Amino acid sequence: MPSQASSIAAGVIAGTLGVPVALYLTFIALSGIPYFQRHFLYAHKVHSLWFYDPDEPEYYGFAKNQVTPFSLSTEDGQSLYAWHVLPLPLYAQHEERVVAQASGFCNDITQTENFKILKADPVARLVIYLHGNAGHVAQAFRPASYHSLTETSSYHVLAIDYRGFGHSSGSPTEQGLILDATAAVRWAMDAAGVRPDRIVLLGQSLGTAVASGVTEYFAREEGVDFAGVILVSGFSSLPAMLSGYAIAGLVPILAPFKAWPWLLKQLMRRVVDKWASTDRLRETVRAVKARGGRLRLHLVHAVNDKDIPCHEDDKLFAAAVNGTVGVGEPKMDDERLAAEKSARTVVRGKSAFVATWTDGDLVFRQELVPYGGKLIPWFQSQEKQRLTSLGHNDIMCMAPVALAVMRCFDLVEKPRA
């Protein structure tokens, strides 16, 4: 009898464990197929379009017609859904004209008062917002982050949904998303007439890889320097991040494969969209330095980011610094880079610092902040919240990001000697 009971218990345990193991192995197998891999990576079908309509920006707390929903086209024929957000102080100056317009999606933004206000202003400042994976342009924390940028400033915001996201056409790929960001930049420069030195590229999470890609293209191919590039919660490359990725910092997806490094390496080789931001930043810096251009690169990350570890920013910073080394010259070794970075670092308390590297008109600034949001149950103590919150998304609504934009636009006064 005892042996029969033991057999039954063993069978129940095996069956209980077998289901999640089978699901895990199925997930890994599907991840090797580009179609499924891209759905897992971009999560572009995970959205709330059936609940809330982004064509009604007032729902998200904006003033009537402060936001213009419209579409722009890419060079390969995709249609991208976008928002143009007027800065609230400027909106207030033109409120009567702006409110009198029809609301909702606009088929021709060039006929709107909002667009005319942007185009007619030779000193307009524009932030091109490149969001992370999943959702759409108006989902979750994103409208709040637009509010934080526009409510008391002079910045216009252009936010786009990449191909396959929200109401945009197509399906996401690495090259496709870079083309999407390129289309947003061209719309800003060519249609709206905003000079590149008055445009800031702001990317978060996946958007940091997109921003790195489009910055490299314009720096190397067209010799264009933007007012600044801000990467929030960035990562070095997709394979590097995935090899140690843990869902919410708790569930390491590929942990079982670490016992077989050769197998993990094979899995990483099957990643179709590499998003090698370190390589792109290094080449961007080289191109800008070679022609004596200007670059303002800001890296912002929270220590309590449970999605993308903050040490990924160290790799991005190192890549930018090594871009200042001449082609053919040996790059800085880790020991020398760490020593020189330390000399350029200001500690701002526990788990917080700012490191600034200057080379001519190239400035790289890495800022690590202790908290990037409090997204956990209300019944936990404030200290517990600070220690365990995710910190990956809410940082976009926080002061370090707004300050980075100000610095890109040279709106922070230098201390007097």
PDB file of C-alpha atoms in Angstrom, residues 150-350:
ATOM      1  CA  THR A 150       4.851  69.602 -22.134  1.00  0.00           C
ATOM      2  CA  GLU A 151       2.902  71.053 -19.228  1.00  0.00           C
ATOM      3  CA  THR A 152       5.338  73.787 -18.198  1.00  0.00           C
ATOM      4  CA  SER A 153       7.856  73.809 -21.052  1.00  0.00           C
ATOM      5  CA  SER A 154       8.164  75.032 -24.622  1.00  0.00           C
ATOM      6  CA  TYR A 155       8.712  71.529 -26.035  1.00  0.00           C
ATOM      7  CA  HIS A 156       6.529  70.013 -28.705  1.00  0.00           C
ATOM      8  CA  VAL A 157       6.354  66.210 -28.569  1.00  0.00           C
ATOM      9  CA  LEU A 158       6.064  63.897 -31.576  1.00  0.00           C
ATOM     10  CA  ALA A 159       5.269  60.333 -30.486  1.00  0.00           C
ATOM     11  CA  ILE A 160       4.893  57.538 -33.009  1.00  0.00           C
ATOM     12  CA  ASP A 161       3.656  53.979 -33.021  1.00  0.00           C
ATOM     13  CA  TYR A 162       6.088  51.769 -34.910  1.00  0.00           C
ATOM     14  CA  ARG A 163       4.863  49.529 -37.722  1.00  0.00           C
ATOM     15  CA  GLY A 164       2.595  46.815 -36.372  1.00  0.00           C
ATOM     16  CA  PHE A 165       1.879  48.760 -33.165  1.00  0.00           C
ATOM     17  CA  GLY A 166      -1.482  50.359 -32.428  1.00  0.00           C
ATOM     18  CA  HIS A 167      -3.091  51.750 -35.584  1.00  0.00           C
ATOM     19  CA  SER A 168       0.124  51.613 -37.636  1.00  0.00           C
ATOM     20  CA  SER A 169       0.384  49.279 -40.603  1.00  0.00           C
ATOM     21  CA  GLY A 170       2.913  46.496 -41.168  1.00  0.00           C
ATOM     22  CA  SER A 171       4.869  44.212 -38.846  1.00  0.00           C
ATOM     23  CA  PRO A 172       7.885  45.116 -36.705  1.00  0.00           C
ATOM     24  CA  THR A 173      11.475  44.260 -37.621  1.00  0.00           C
ATOM     25  CA  GLU A 174      14.737  45.900 -36.584  1.00  0.00           C
ATOM     26  CA  GLN A 175      15.316  47.644 -39.894  1.00  0.00           C
ATOM     27  CA  GLY A 176      11.635  48.511 -40.132  1.00  0.00           C
ATOM     28  CA  LEU A 177      11.588  50.322 -36.775  1.00  0.00           C
ATOM     29  CA  ILE A 178      14.680  52.301 -37.739  1.00  0.00           C
ATOM     30  CA  LEU A 179      12.888  53.327 -40.935  1.00  0.00           C
ATOM     31  CA  ASP A 180       9.913  54.390 -38.796  1.00  0.00           C
ATOM     32  CA  ALA A 181      12.087  56.617 -36.619  1.00  0.00           C
ATOM     33  CA  THR A 182      13.742  57.970 -39.760  1.00  0.00           C
ATOM     34  CA  ALA A 183      10.302  58.904 -41.104  1.00  0.00           C
ATOM     35  CA  ALA A 184       9.534  60.772 -37.865  1.00  0.00           C
ATOM     36  CA  VAL A 185      12.796  62.731 -38.120  1.00  0.00           C
ATOM     37  CA  ARG A 186      12.194  63.565 -41.777  1.00  0.00           C
ATOM     38  CA  TRP A 187       8.656  64.727 -41.000  1.00  0.00           C
ATOM     39  CA  ALA A 188      10.047  66.985 -38.292  1.00  0.00           C
ATOM     40  CA  MET A 189      12.803  68.458 -40.464  1.00  0.00           C
ATOM     41  CA  ASP A 190      11.140  68.536 -43.885  1.00  0.00           C
ATOM     42  CA  ALA A 191       7.416  68.941 -43.235  1.00  0.00           C
ATOM     43  CA  ALA A 192       7.512  70.890 -39.957  1.00  0.00           C
ATOM     44  CA  GLY A 193      10.753  72.727 -40.713  1.00  0.00           C
ATOM     45  CA  VAL A 194      12.392  72.058 -37.335  1.00  0.00           C
ATOM     46  CA  ARG A 195      16.180  72.267 -37.474  1.00  0.00           C
ATOM     47  CA  PRO A 196      17.960  69.105 -36.247  1.00  0.00           C
ATOM     48  CA  ASP A 197      19.819  71.131 -33.612  1.00  0.00           C
ATOM     49  CA  ARG A 198      16.398  71.783 -32.069  1.00  0.00           C
ATOM     50  CA  ILE A 199      15.330  68.128 -32.032  1.00  0.00           C
ATOM     51  CA  VAL A 200      15.920  65.702 -29.155  1.00  0.00           C
ATOM     52  CA  LEU A 201      15.540  61.968 -29.676  1.00  0.00           C
ATOM     53  CA  LEU A 202      14.135  60.386 -26.509  1.00  0.00           C
ATOM     54  CA  GLY A 203      13.992  56.586 -26.373  1.00  0.00           C
ATOM     55  CA  GLN A 204      12.871  54.306 -23.570  1.00  0.00           C
ATOM     56  CA  SER A 205      13.599  50.566 -23.293  1.00  0.00           C
ATOM     57  CA  LEU A 206      13.212  49.178 -26.835  1.00  0.00           C
ATOM     58  CA  GLY A 207      13.045  52.814 -27.948  1.00  0.00           C
ATOM     59  CA  THR A 208      16.668  53.303 -26.855  1.00  0.00           C
ATOM     60  CA  ALA A 209      17.749  50.769 -29.474  1.00  0.00           C
ATOM     61  CA  VAL A 210      15.597  52.518 -32.089  1.00  0.00           C
ATOM     62  CA  ALA A 211      17.043  55.903 -31.115  1.00  0.00           C
ATOM     63  CA  SER A 212      20.583  54.523 -31.328  1.00  0.00           C
ATOM     64  CA  GLY A 213      19.863  53.133 -34.794  1.00  0.00           C
ATOM     65  CA  VAL A 214      18.367  56.299 -36.253  1.00  0.00           C
ATOM     66  CA  THR A 215      21.064  58.480 -34.653  1.00  0.00           C
ATOM     67  CA  GLU A 216      23.775  56.352 -36.247  1.00  0.00           C
ATOM     68  CA  TYR A 217      22.113  56.599 -39.653  1.00  0.00           C
ATOM     69  CA  PHE A 218      21.854  60.387 -39.628  1.00  0.00           C
ATOM     70  CA  ALA A 219      25.309  60.849 -38.100  1.00  0.00           C
ATOM     71  CA  ARG A 220      27.113  58.597 -40.568  1.00  0.00           C
ATOM     72  CA  GLU A 221      25.059  58.922 -43.755  1.00  0.00           C
ATOM     73  CA  GLU A 222      23.845  62.518 -43.654  1.00  0.00           C
ATOM     74  CA  GLY A 223      26.138  64.312 -41.203  1.00  0.00           C
ATOM     75  CA  VAL A 224      23.212  65.444 -39.072  1.00  0.00           C
ATOM     76  CA  ASP A 225      23.700  66.368 -35.404  1.00  0.00           C
ATOM     77  CA  PHE A 226      20.650  66.529 -33.162  1.00  0.00           C
ATOM     78  CA  ALA A 227      20.296  68.683 -30.062  1.00  0.00           C
ATOM     79  CA  GLY A 228      20.633  65.503 -28.059  1.00  0.00           C
ATOM     80  CA  VAL A 229      19.936  61.815 -27.674  1.00  0.00           C
ATOM     81  CA  ILE A 230      18.459  60.489 -24.422  1.00  0.00           C
ATOM     82  CA  LEU A 231      18.364  56.766 -23.702  1.00  0.00           C
ATOM     83  CA  VAL A 232      16.255  55.778 -20.692  1.00  0.00           C
ATOM     84  CA  SER A 233      16.399  52.208 -19.367  1.00  0.00           C
ATOM     85  CA  GLY A 234      18.585  51.138 -22.275  1.00  0.00           C
ATOM     86  CA  PHE A 235      20.392  47.907 -23.106  1.00  0.00           C
ATOM     87  CA  SER A 236      23.614  47.042 -24.911  1.00  0.00           C
ATOM     88  CA  SER A 237      22.277  44.465 -27.383  1.00  0.00           C
ATOM     89  CA  LEU A 238      19.343  42.109 -27.453  1.00  0.00           C
ATOM     90  CA  PRO A 239      21.333  38.839 -27.223  1.00  0.00           C
ATOM     91  CA  ALA A 240      23.404  40.199 -24.328  1.00  0.00           C
ATOM     92  CA  MET A 241      20.307  41.318 -22.458  1.00  0.00           C
ATOM     93  CA  LEU A 242      18.289  38.163 -23.126  1.00  0.00           C
ATOM     94  CA  SER A 243      21.070  35.849 -21.937  1.00  0.00           C
ATOM     95  CA  GLY A 244      20.549  37.177 -18.420  1.00  0.00           C
ATOM     96  CA  TYR A 245      16.974  38.455 -18.649  1.00  0.00           C
ATOM     97  CA  ALA A 246      14.535  37.753 -15.829  1.00  0.00           C
ATOM     98  CA  ILE A 247      10.837  38.626 -15.957  1.00  0.00           C
ATOM     99  CA  ALA A 248      10.288  41.417 -13.400  1.00  0.00           C
ATOM    100  CA  GLY A 249      13.759  40.575 -12.147  1.00  0.00           C
ATOM    101  CA  LEU A 250      12.468  37.357 -10.618  1.00  0.00           C
ATOM    102  CA  VAL A 251      12.037  34.691 -13.301  1.00  0.00           C
ATOM    103  CA  PRO A 252      15.226  34.131 -15.355  1.00  0.00           C
ATOM    104  CA  ILE A 253      13.977  32.861 -18.706  1.00  0.00           C
ATOM    105  CA  LEU A 254      17.170  31.191 -19.886  1.00  0.00           C
ATOM    106  CA  ALA A 255      18.602  30.156 -16.518  1.00  0.00           C
ATOM    107  CA  PRO A 256      18.347  26.392 -17.282  1.00  0.00           C
ATOM    108  CA  PHE A 257      20.640  26.862 -20.293  1.00  0.00           C
ATOM    109  CA  LYS A 258      23.466  28.511 -18.354  1.00  0.00           C
ATOM    110  CA  ALA A 259      24.712  25.049 -17.443  1.00  0.00           C
ATOM    111  CA  TRP A 260      25.408  24.554 -21.155  1.00  0.00           C
ATOM    112  CA  PRO A 261      27.074  27.773 -22.398  1.00  0.00           C
ATOM    113  CA  TRP A 262      27.461  26.394 -25.908  1.00  0.00           C
ATOM    114  CA  LEU A 263      23.704  25.790 -26.110  1.00  0.00           C
ATOM    115  CA  LEU A 264      22.919  29.279 -24.768  1.00  0.00           C
ATOM    116  CA  LYS A 265      25.261  30.690 -27.396  1.00  0.00           C
ATOM    117  CA  GLN A 266      23.405  28.793 -30.108  1.00  0.00           C
ATOM    118  CA  LEU A 267      20.097  30.184 -28.856  1.00  0.00           C
ATOM    119  CA  MET A 268      21.455  33.721 -28.949  1.00  0.00           C
ATOM    120  CA  ARG A 269      22.613  33.205 -32.528  1.00  0.00           C
ATOM    121  CA  ARG A 270      19.006  32.588 -33.467  1.00  0.00           C
ATOM    122  CA  VAL A 271      17.946  36.050 -32.329  1.00  0.00           C
ATOM    123  CA  VAL A 272      16.951  37.669 -35.620  1.00  0.00           C
ATOM    124  CA  ASP A 273      16.893  41.314 -34.514  1.00  0.00           C
ATOM    125  CA  LYS A 274      20.177  41.978 -32.708  1.00  0.00           C
ATOM    126  CA  TRP A 275      19.693  45.642 -31.735  1.00  0.00           C
ATOM    127  CA  ALA A 276      23.423  46.137 -31.091  1.00  0.00           C
ATOM    128  CA  SER A 277      23.250  49.602 -29.533  1.00  0.00           C
ATOM    129  CA  THR A 278      26.827  49.480 -28.255  1.00  0.00           C
ATOM    130  CA  ASP A 279      28.150  49.081 -31.797  1.00  0.00           C
ATOM    131  CA  ARG A 280      25.866  51.818 -33.083  1.00  0.00           C
ATOM    132  CA  LEU A 281      26.823  54.306 -30.386  1.00  0.00           C
ATOM    133  CA  ARG A 282      30.521  53.673 -30.949  1.00  0.00           C
ATOM    134  CA  GLU A 283      30.167  54.258 -34.705  1.00  0.00           C
ATOM    135  CA  THR A 284      28.017  57.346 -34.139  1.00  0.00           C
ATOM    136  CA  VAL A 285      30.664  58.886 -31.892  1.00  0.00           C
ATOM    137  CA  ARG A 286      33.408  58.088 -34.404  1.00  0.00           C
ATOM    138  CA  ALA A 287      31.470  59.696 -37.237  1.00  0.00           C
ATOM    139  CA  VAL A 288      30.618  62.838 -35.278  1.00  0.00           C
ATOM    140  CA  LYS A 289      34.166  63.264 -33.955  1.00  0.00           C
ATOM    141  CA  ALA A 290      35.724  62.729 -37.395  1.00  0.00           C
ATOM    142  CA  ARG A 291      33.839  65.695 -38.842  1.00  0.00           C
ATOM    143  CA  GLY A 292      34.092  67.883 -35.746  1.00  0.00           C
ATOM    144  CA  GLY A 293      30.385  67.660 -34.983  1.00  0.00           C
ATOM    145  CA  ARG A 294      28.364  67.982 -31.791  1.00  0.00           C
ATOM    146  CA  LEU A 295      26.856  65.188 -29.700  1.00  0.00           C
ATOM    147  CA  ARG A 296      24.974  65.223 -26.413  1.00  0.00           C
ATOM    148  CA  LEU A 297      24.275  61.701 -25.194  1.00  0.00           C
ATOM    149  CA  HIS A 298      22.383  61.145 -21.948  1.00  0.00           C
ATOM    150  CA  LEU A 299      21.916  57.730 -20.334  1.00  0.00           C
ATOM    151  CA  VAL A 300      19.345  57.510 -17.530  1.00  0.00           C
ATOM    152  CA  HIS A 301      18.566  54.348 -15.576  1.00  0.00           C
ATOM    153  CA  ALA A 302      17.016  53.388 -12.241  1.00  0.00           C
ATOM    154  CA  VAL A 303      18.673  51.003  -9.813  1.00  0.00           C
ATOM    155  CA  ASN A 304      15.310  49.374  -9.095  1.00  0.00           C
ATOM    156  CA  ASP A 305      14.657  48.615 -12.761  1.00  0.00           C
ATOM    157  CA  LYS A 306      13.655  44.951 -12.615  1.00  0.00           C
ATOM    158  CA  ASP A 307      13.236  44.569 -16.393  1.00  0.00           C
ATOM    159  CA  ILE A 308      16.595  45.797 -17.696  1.00  0.00           C
ATOM    160  CA  PRO A 309      19.476  45.862 -15.190  1.00  0.00           C
ATOM    161  CA  CYS A 310      21.108  49.247 -14.739  1.00  0.00           C
ATOM    162  CA  HIS A 311      24.579  47.835 -15.450  1.00  0.00           C
ATOM    163  CA  GLU A 312      23.565  47.715 -19.120  1.00  0.00           C
ATOM    164  CA  ASP A 313      24.130  51.476 -19.144  1.00  0.00           C
ATOM    165  CA  ASP A 314      27.779  50.905 -18.221  1.00  0.00           C
ATOM    166  CA  LYS A 315      28.208  49.061 -21.520  1.00  0.00           C
ATOM    167  CA  LEU A 316      26.548  51.867 -23.480  1.00  0.00           C
ATOM    168  CA  PHE A 317      28.719  54.477 -21.763  1.00  0.00           C
ATOM    169  CA  ALA A 318      31.875  52.442 -22.440  1.00  0.00           C
ATOM    170  CA  ALA A 319      30.929  52.061 -26.111  1.00  0.00           C
ATOM    171  CA  ALA A 320      30.486  55.825 -26.492  1.00  0.00           C
ATOM    172  CA  VAL A 321      33.835  56.507 -24.806  1.00  0.00           C
ATOM    173  CA  ASN A 322      35.604  53.971 -27.015  1.00  0.00           C
ATOM    174  CA  GLY A 323      34.116  55.718 -30.013  1.00  0.00           C
ATOM    175  CA  THR A 324      36.418  58.639 -29.241  1.00  0.00           C
ATOM    176  CA  VAL A 325      39.434  56.381 -29.808  1.00  0.00           C
ATOM    177  CA  GLY A 326      40.759  56.606 -33.335  1.00  0.00           C
ATOM    178  CA  VAL A 327      40.153  53.792 -35.815  1.00  0.00           C
ATOM    179  CA  GLY A 328      43.023  51.328 -35.622  1.00  0.00           C
ATOM    180  CA  GLU A 329      44.004  52.471 -32.126  1.00  0.00           C
ATOM    181  CA  PRO A 330      43.469  50.040 -29.242  1.00  0.00           C
ATOM    182  CA  LYS A 331      40.285  50.664 -27.284  1.00  0.00           C
ATOM    183  CA  MET A 332      40.485  51.475 -23.613  1.00  0.00           C
ATOM    184  CA  ASP A 333      40.810  48.399 -21.467  1.00  0.00           C
ATOM    185  CA  ASP A 334      38.266  47.921 -18.689  1.00  0.00           C
ATOM    186  CA  GLU A 335      40.696  48.885 -15.924  1.00  0.00           C
ATOM    187  CA  ARG A 336      41.709  52.189 -17.494  1.00  0.00           C
ATOM    188  CA  LEU A 337      38.144  53.048 -18.449  1.00  0.00           C
ATOM    189  CA  ALA A 338      36.912  52.335 -14.917  1.00  0.00           C
ATOM    190  CA  ALA A 339      39.639  54.537 -13.407  1.00  0.00           C
ATOM    191  CA  GLU A 340      39.002  57.456 -15.759  1.00  0.00           C
ATOM    192  CA  LYS A 341      35.241  57.140 -15.390  1.00  0.00           C
ATOM    193  CA  SER A 342      35.596  57.158 -11.612  1.00  0.00           C
ATOM    194  CA  ALA A 343      37.508  60.437 -11.818  1.00  0.00           C
ATOM    195  CA  ARG A 344      34.609  61.916 -13.785  1.00  0.00           C
ATOM    196  CA  THR A 345      31.888  60.616 -11.469  1.00  0.00           C
ATOM    197  CA  VAL A 346      29.958  62.528  -8.833  1.00  0.00           C
ATOM    198  CA  VAL A 347      28.294  60.307  -6.225  1.00  0.00           C
ATOM    199  CA  ARG A 348      24.863  61.546  -5.227  1.00  0.00           C
ATOM    200  CA  GLY A 349      24.075  59.183  -2.418  1.00  0.00           C
ATOM    201  CA  LYS A 350      23.514  55.472  -2.119  1.00  0.00           C
TER     202      LYS A 350
END
